[in-house]
Amino acid sequence: MALENTVLTTDSIKELLNIYYGITVDAVEKINLGTANCYRVSNGGKRYFLKEFQSDIRSEDIVREAKIVNYLADRDIPTAKYIKAADGKLFIIYKNHMICIEEYIDGVTYGYNDFPKSLMLESAGMLGKIHESLSDYKLPKDMGEEWVNSFSVDNEQKKYAELLEILENHKSDKNYEKIKNDLIYKQKLLSKGNEFKEYFKGITYTATHGDYQGCQLICENGHIKAVIDFSSARILPKVWEVMRSYVQTSEYCRNKAKIDIEEFCEYVREYMKYSELKKIDLEAMPYVYLFQLARSKYGYPQYLTTDSEDREGLLKFAFWRTDMCREVYSKAAQIQKKLRVF
């Protein structure tokens, strides 16, 4: 779901691609993928993928994505390469937004709620292959020691208290009670934050996709054909990306806000056929996931304080994530026990 309103129109897309890429566009279709504004554009029989990044994205982030995509492609990980503009640059700038063009890969794409269960294990294996391919790749590091140690229960709880104060100006909102209950729940869950952060000690970090999930996969004939959108690539805890990718992709998780522990364990086992997880990683997995999820307020401030064109969608996502937070917390000990025997 796009975080910002688009600055593009069909006419401006046609003009920009003609001027900067020499591409004559005859059809433009907006696609609901990820946090950027995305479009499928056609030039006769050839199609391209256009991405309009959020205004806070930096040019070095785009260059980094292009390099990692090419790196993986050279190691037999199927990706969509960037197309350079006429001046050789990997992006253009329009109304303070960076815009890039990538190869369009034909195939089937899935939304957030309908990724086939039959492809779950293959997606786990693909993530394992990506991690092995990127094991020595240099990227910025997130969720590292400094970030973990900066955590303060009081400070994080105050942020939720501030949101609750803002919420009081929206008492007539139909979602008032649900938002209030969610914010109070997360505020209380943060009291466990110091326990959760202990699980970061000694776990494995790796360069990774950063937003790996079913909607980032292009499929064909019942198999994964390509992995797209490496704009969030970072060095992160392996177990964070593994568990997050499962929860974000599983149709059962997405539609029910419930986690099938046996299916999740199968997902982890398949991943481990291609990339190692140590015992300490496996024991930490549910709590590393909860630590970040409990801190994340994403969706609530966007709904309460912005005029985003997808306020309702962002709030719906926030509701789902908080319900998933409740579910994972209630089953964290069971998940940990199951993973210990791997």
Coordinates of C-alpha atoms in Angstrom, one line a residue:
M1 CA 0.0 0.0 0.0
A2 CA 1.5 3.3 -1.1
L3 CA 2.6 5.6 1.7
E4 CA 2.2 8.8 -0.3
N5 CA -0.1 10.2 -2.9
T6 CA 1.3 9.9 -6.4
V7 CA 2.7 12.9 -8.2
L8 CA 2.2 11.2 -11.5
T9 CA -0.6 11.1 -14.0
T10 CA -1.0 9.0 -17.2
D11 CA 0.0 12.0 -19.3
S12 CA 3.1 12.8 -17.2
I13 CA 4.3 9.2 -17.3
K14 CA 4.0 9.2 -21.1
E15 CA 5.9 12.5 -21.3
L16 CA 8.6 11.5 -18.9
L17 CA 9.4 8.1 -20.5
N18 CA 9.5 9.7 -23.9
I19 CA 11.9 12.4 -22.9
Y20 CA 14.2 10.5 -20.6
Y21 CA 14.0 6.9 -21.9
G22 CA 13.0 7.3 -25.5
I23 CA 10.0 5.0 -24.8
T24 CA 6.7 5.8 -26.4
V25 CA 4.0 4.6 -23.9
D26 CA 0.6 3.5 -25.1
A27 CA -0.9 2.2 -21.9
V28 CA -0.4 2.9 -18.2
E29 CA -1.8 0.8 -15.3
K30 CA -1.4 1.5 -11.6
I31 CA -0.5 -1.6 -9.5
N32 CA -1.0 -1.9 -5.7
L33 CA 2.4 -3.2 -4.6
G34 CA 4.5 -2.2 -1.6
T35 CA 4.9 1.2 -0.2
A36 CA 5.9 3.0 -3.5
N37 CA 3.5 4.0 -6.2
C38 CA 3.9 1.4 -8.9
Y39 CA 2.8 1.2 -12.6
R40 CA 2.9 -1.2 -15.5
V41 CA 3.5 0.7 -18.7
S42 CA 3.4 -0.7 -22.2
N43 CA 5.2 0.3 -25.4
G44 CA 3.5 -1.8 -28.1
G45 CA 4.3 -5.4 -27.2
K46 CA 6.9 -4.5 -24.6
R47 CA 6.2 -3.7 -21.0
Y48 CA 8.1 -2.0 -18.2
F49 CA 7.7 -1.6 -14.4
L50 CA 7.7 2.0 -13.2
K51 CA 8.2 2.8 -9.6
E52 CA 7.7 6.3 -8.0
F53 CA 9.5 6.3 -4.7
Q54 CA 8.4 8.1 -1.5
S55 CA 9.8 11.6 -1.1
D56 CA 12.1 10.5 1.7
I57 CA 13.9 7.8 -0.3
R58 CA 17.6 8.8 -1.1
S59 CA 19.3 8.3 -4.4
E60 CA 22.0 6.1 -2.8
D61 CA 19.2 3.7 -1.8
I62 CA 18.1 3.3 -5.4
V63 CA 21.7 2.8 -6.6
R64 CA 22.2 0.2 -3.9
E65 CA 19.1 -1.7 -5.0
A66 CA 20.2 -1.7 -8.6
K67 CA 23.6 -3.1 -7.7
I68 CA 22.2 -5.8 -5.5
V69 CA 19.7 -6.8 -8.2
N70 CA 22.5 -7.2 -10.7
Y71 CA 24.6 -9.1 -8.1
L72 CA 21.9 -11.6 -7.5
A73 CA 21.1 -12.0 -11.1
D74 CA 24.7 -13.0 -11.7
R75 CA 24.3 -15.7 -9.1
D76 CA 21.2 -17.3 -10.6
I77 CA 18.7 -15.6 -8.3
P78 CA 15.9 -14.4 -10.7
T79 CA 15.4 -10.6 -10.4
A80 CA 14.2 -7.6 -12.5
K81 CA 17.1 -5.4 -13.7
Y82 CA 17.0 -1.6 -13.7
I83 CA 16.9 0.2 -17.0
K84 CA 19.1 3.2 -17.4
A85 CA 17.8 6.6 -18.7
A86 CA 19.3 8.2 -21.8
D87 CA 21.9 10.0 -19.6
G88 CA 23.0 6.7 -18.1
K89 CA 21.4 7.3 -14.7
L90 CA 19.3 4.7 -12.9
F91 CA 16.5 7.1 -12.0
I92 CA 15.0 10.4 -12.9
I93 CA 13.5 13.1 -10.6
Y94 CA 10.0 14.6 -11.0
K95 CA 8.4 16.9 -8.5
N96 CA 11.0 15.8 -5.8
H97 CA 10.2 12.1 -6.3
M98 CA 12.7 9.7 -7.8
I99 CA 11.3 7.5 -10.5
C100 CA 12.9 4.4 -12.0
I101 CA 12.1 1.9 -14.8
E102 CA 12.8 -1.9 -14.4
E103 CA 12.4 -4.9 -16.6
Y104 CA 8.8 -6.2 -16.5
I105 CA 8.7 -9.9 -15.9
D106 CA 5.5 -11.6 -17.1
G107 CA 3.9 -14.0 -14.7
V108 CA 1.3 -14.2 -12.0
T109 CA 1.5 -11.9 -9.0
Y110 CA -0.5 -12.3 -5.8
G111 CA -2.0 -9.8 -3.4
Y112 CA -1.5 -9.7 0.4
N113 CA -4.2 -12.2 1.1
D114 CA -4.1 -14.9 -1.6
F115 CA -0.6 -16.3 -1.9
P116 CA -1.0 -20.1 -2.7
K117 CA -0.2 -22.5 0.1
S118 CA 1.4 -24.7 -2.5
L119 CA 4.2 -22.1 -3.1
M120 CA 5.0 -21.4 0.6
L121 CA 7.8 -23.9 0.9
E122 CA 9.4 -22.8 -2.4
S123 CA 9.3 -19.2 -1.2
A124 CA 11.1 -20.3 2.0
G125 CA 13.7 -22.0 -0.1
M126 CA 14.2 -18.9 -2.3
L127 CA 14.7 -16.8 0.8
G128 CA 17.4 -19.3 2.0
K129 CA 19.1 -19.1 -1.4
I130 CA 19.1 -15.3 -1.3
H131 CA 20.7 -15.3 2.1
E132 CA 23.4 -17.7 1.0
S133 CA 24.1 -15.6 -2.1
L134 CA 24.3 -12.4 0.0
S135 CA 26.3 -13.9 2.9
D136 CA 29.3 -11.7 2.2
Y137 CA 27.5 -8.7 0.7
K138 CA 28.0 -5.3 2.3
L139 CA 24.9 -3.3 3.1
P140 CA 23.8 -0.9 5.9
K141 CA 22.8 -2.7 9.1
D142 CA 19.5 -2.3 10.9
M143 CA 18.2 -3.8 14.1
G144 CA 21.8 -4.0 15.4
E145 CA 23.2 -3.7 18.8
E146 CA 23.0 0.1 19.0
W147 CA 19.3 0.0 17.9
V148 CA 18.5 -2.8 20.4
N149 CA 20.3 -1.0 23.3
S150 CA 18.5 2.3 22.5
F151 CA 15.2 0.7 23.6
S152 CA 13.6 2.2 26.6
V153 CA 10.3 0.9 27.9
D154 CA 9.3 4.3 29.2
N155 CA 10.2 6.1 26.0
E156 CA 8.4 3.6 23.8
Q157 CA 5.3 3.6 26.0
K158 CA 5.3 7.4 25.9
K159 CA 5.0 7.3 22.1
Y160 CA 1.9 5.2 22.5
A161 CA 0.6 7.6 25.1
E162 CA 1.0 10.5 22.7
L163 CA -1.0 8.6 20.1
L164 CA -3.7 7.9 22.6
E165 CA -3.9 11.6 23.3
I166 CA -4.3 12.3 19.6
L167 CA -6.9 9.7 19.4
E168 CA -9.0 11.6 22.0
N169 CA -9.7 14.1 19.3
H170 CA -11.3 11.4 17.2
K171 CA -13.9 10.0 19.6
S172 CA -16.6 10.1 17.0
D173 CA -14.5 8.0 14.6
K174 CA -16.0 4.6 13.9
N175 CA -12.7 3.0 14.7
Y176 CA -12.1 4.8 18.0
E177 CA -12.6 1.8 20.3
K178 CA -10.5 -0.6 18.2
I179 CA -7.6 1.8 17.9
K180 CA -7.7 2.6 21.6
N181 CA -7.7 -1.1 22.6
D182 CA -4.8 -1.8 20.2
L183 CA -2.7 1.1 21.4
I184 CA -3.2 0.2 25.0
Y185 CA -2.4 -3.5 24.3
K186 CA 0.9 -2.6 22.5
Q187 CA 1.8 -0.1 25.2
K188 CA 1.4 -2.9 27.8
L189 CA 3.2 -5.5 25.8
L190 CA 6.3 -3.1 25.7
S191 CA 6.7 -3.8 29.4
K192 CA 8.2 -7.2 28.2
G193 CA 10.6 -5.4 25.8
N194 CA 13.7 -5.8 28.0
E195 CA 13.1 -9.5 28.1
F196 CA 12.6 -9.7 24.3
K197 CA 15.7 -7.7 23.5
E198 CA 17.9 -10.2 25.3
Y199 CA 17.2 -12.6 22.5
F200 CA 19.2 -10.5 20.1
K201 CA 22.5 -11.5 21.8
G202 CA 24.5 -13.8 19.6
I203 CA 22.0 -14.2 16.8
T204 CA 23.0 -14.3 13.1
Y205 CA 22.7 -11.3 10.8
T206 CA 22.9 -11.4 7.0
A207 CA 22.3 -9.2 4.0
T208 CA 18.7 -9.7 3.0
H209 CA 15.8 -8.5 0.9
G210 CA 14.3 -6.6 3.8
D211 CA 10.6 -6.9 2.7
Y212 CA 10.5 -10.5 1.5
Q213 CA 6.9 -11.7 1.1
G214 CA 4.5 -13.2 -1.4
C215 CA 3.6 -10.0 -3.1
Q216 CA 7.3 -9.6 -4.0
L217 CA 7.3 -12.8 -6.0
I218 CA 6.4 -13.3 -9.7
C219 CA 5.2 -16.8 -10.4
E220 CA 4.5 -19.0 -13.4
N221 CA 3.3 -22.5 -13.9
G222 CA 3.1 -23.1 -10.2
H223 CA 6.7 -22.0 -9.4
I224 CA 8.5 -18.8 -8.5
K225 CA 9.8 -17.0 -11.5
A226 CA 11.4 -13.9 -10.0
V227 CA 11.9 -11.9 -6.8
I228 CA 11.3 -8.1 -7.1
D229 CA 11.7 -4.9 -5.0
F230 CA 15.0 -5.0 -3.1
S231 CA 14.6 -1.3 -2.1
S232 CA 14.5 -2.3 1.6
A233 CA 17.7 -4.5 1.4
R234 CA 19.7 -4.4 4.6
I235 CA 21.7 -6.5 6.9
L236 CA 19.1 -7.8 9.4
P237 CA 18.7 -10.7 11.8
K238 CA 18.0 -13.9 9.7
V239 CA 15.2 -14.9 12.0
W240 CA 13.5 -11.6 11.6
E241 CA 13.2 -11.9 7.9
V242 CA 12.3 -15.6 8.1
M243 CA 9.4 -15.2 10.5
R244 CA 8.2 -11.9 9.1
S245 CA 8.2 -13.4 5.5
Y246 CA 6.1 -16.3 6.7
V247 CA 3.6 -14.2 8.6
Q248 CA 3.3 -11.7 5.8
T249 CA 2.8 -14.4 3.2
S250 CA 0.8 -17.2 4.7
E251 CA -2.8 -17.0 3.5
Y252 CA -3.9 -18.3 6.9
C253 CA -2.0 -15.6 8.8
R254 CA -3.2 -12.8 6.4
N255 CA -6.9 -13.8 6.5
K256 CA -7.3 -15.1 10.0
A257 CA -4.5 -13.3 11.9
K258 CA -3.6 -16.7 13.2
I259 CA -0.4 -18.7 12.9
D260 CA -0.3 -22.4 12.1
I261 CA 2.7 -23.6 14.1
E262 CA 3.2 -26.8 12.1
E263 CA 3.1 -25.0 8.8
F264 CA 5.5 -22.4 10.1
C265 CA 8.0 -25.1 11.3
E266 CA 7.8 -26.6 7.8
Y267 CA 8.6 -23.2 6.3
V268 CA 11.7 -22.9 8.6
R269 CA 12.9 -26.4 7.8
E270 CA 12.7 -25.6 4.1
Y271 CA 14.6 -22.4 4.5
M272 CA 17.3 -24.3 6.5
K273 CA 18.0 -26.6 3.5
Y274 CA 19.7 -23.6 1.9
S275 CA 20.8 -21.4 4.8
E276 CA 21.9 -22.3 8.3
L277 CA 20.1 -21.2 11.5
K278 CA 21.9 -21.8 14.8
K279 CA 20.2 -23.1 17.9
I280 CA 20.3 -19.6 19.4
D281 CA 18.6 -18.2 16.2
L282 CA 15.8 -20.7 16.5
E283 CA 15.2 -20.0 20.1
A284 CA 15.2 -16.3 19.6
M285 CA 12.9 -16.2 16.5
P286 CA 9.5 -15.5 17.9
Y287 CA 10.8 -13.0 20.5
V288 CA 13.0 -11.1 18.0
Y289 CA 9.8 -10.7 15.8
L290 CA 7.7 -9.6 18.7
F291 CA 10.3 -7.0 19.9
Q292 CA 10.1 -5.1 16.6
L293 CA 6.4 -5.6 16.1
A294 CA 5.5 -4.3 19.6
R295 CA 7.5 -1.1 18.9
S296 CA 5.9 -0.5 15.5
K297 CA 3.1 2.0 15.4
Y298 CA 2.9 1.9 11.6
G299 CA -0.6 2.6 10.3
Y300 CA -2.1 4.3 13.4
P301 CA -0.4 7.8 13.1
Q302 CA -0.9 7.7 9.3
Y303 CA -4.6 7.2 9.9
L304 CA -4.9 9.8 12.7
T305 CA -2.6 12.6 11.4
T306 CA -2.3 12.4 7.6
D307 CA -4.5 12.7 4.6
S308 CA -3.0 9.6 2.8
E309 CA -5.2 8.4 0.0
D310 CA -5.1 4.9 1.6
R311 CA -5.8 5.9 5.3
E312 CA -8.4 3.1 5.6
G313 CA -6.1 0.5 4.1
L314 CA -3.2 1.6 6.4
L315 CA -5.4 1.3 9.4
K316 CA -6.7 -2.1 8.4
F317 CA -3.1 -3.2 8.1
A318 CA -2.3 -1.8 11.5
F319 CA -5.3 -3.7 13.0
W320 CA -4.1 -6.9 11.4
R321 CA -0.5 -6.5 12.6
T322 CA -1.6 -5.9 16.2
D323 CA -3.9 -9.0 16.0
M324 CA -0.9 -10.9 14.7
C325 CA 1.1 -9.5 17.6
R326 CA -1.4 -10.9 20.0
E327 CA -1.4 -14.3 18.3
V328 CA 2.4 -14.6 18.2
Y329 CA 2.8 -13.5 21.8
S330 CA 0.2 -16.1 22.9
K331 CA 2.0 -18.9 21.0
A332 CA 5.7 -17.7 21.3
A333 CA 6.6 -20.3 23.9
Q334 CA 5.1 -23.1 21.8
I335 CA 6.9 -21.9 18.7
Q336 CA 10.2 -21.7 20.6
K337 CA 9.7 -25.3 21.9
K338 CA 9.0 -26.7 18.5
L339 CA 12.0 -24.9 16.9
R340 CA 14.4 -26.1 19.6
V341 CA 14.4 -29.6 18.3
F342 CA 15.5 -28.7 14.7

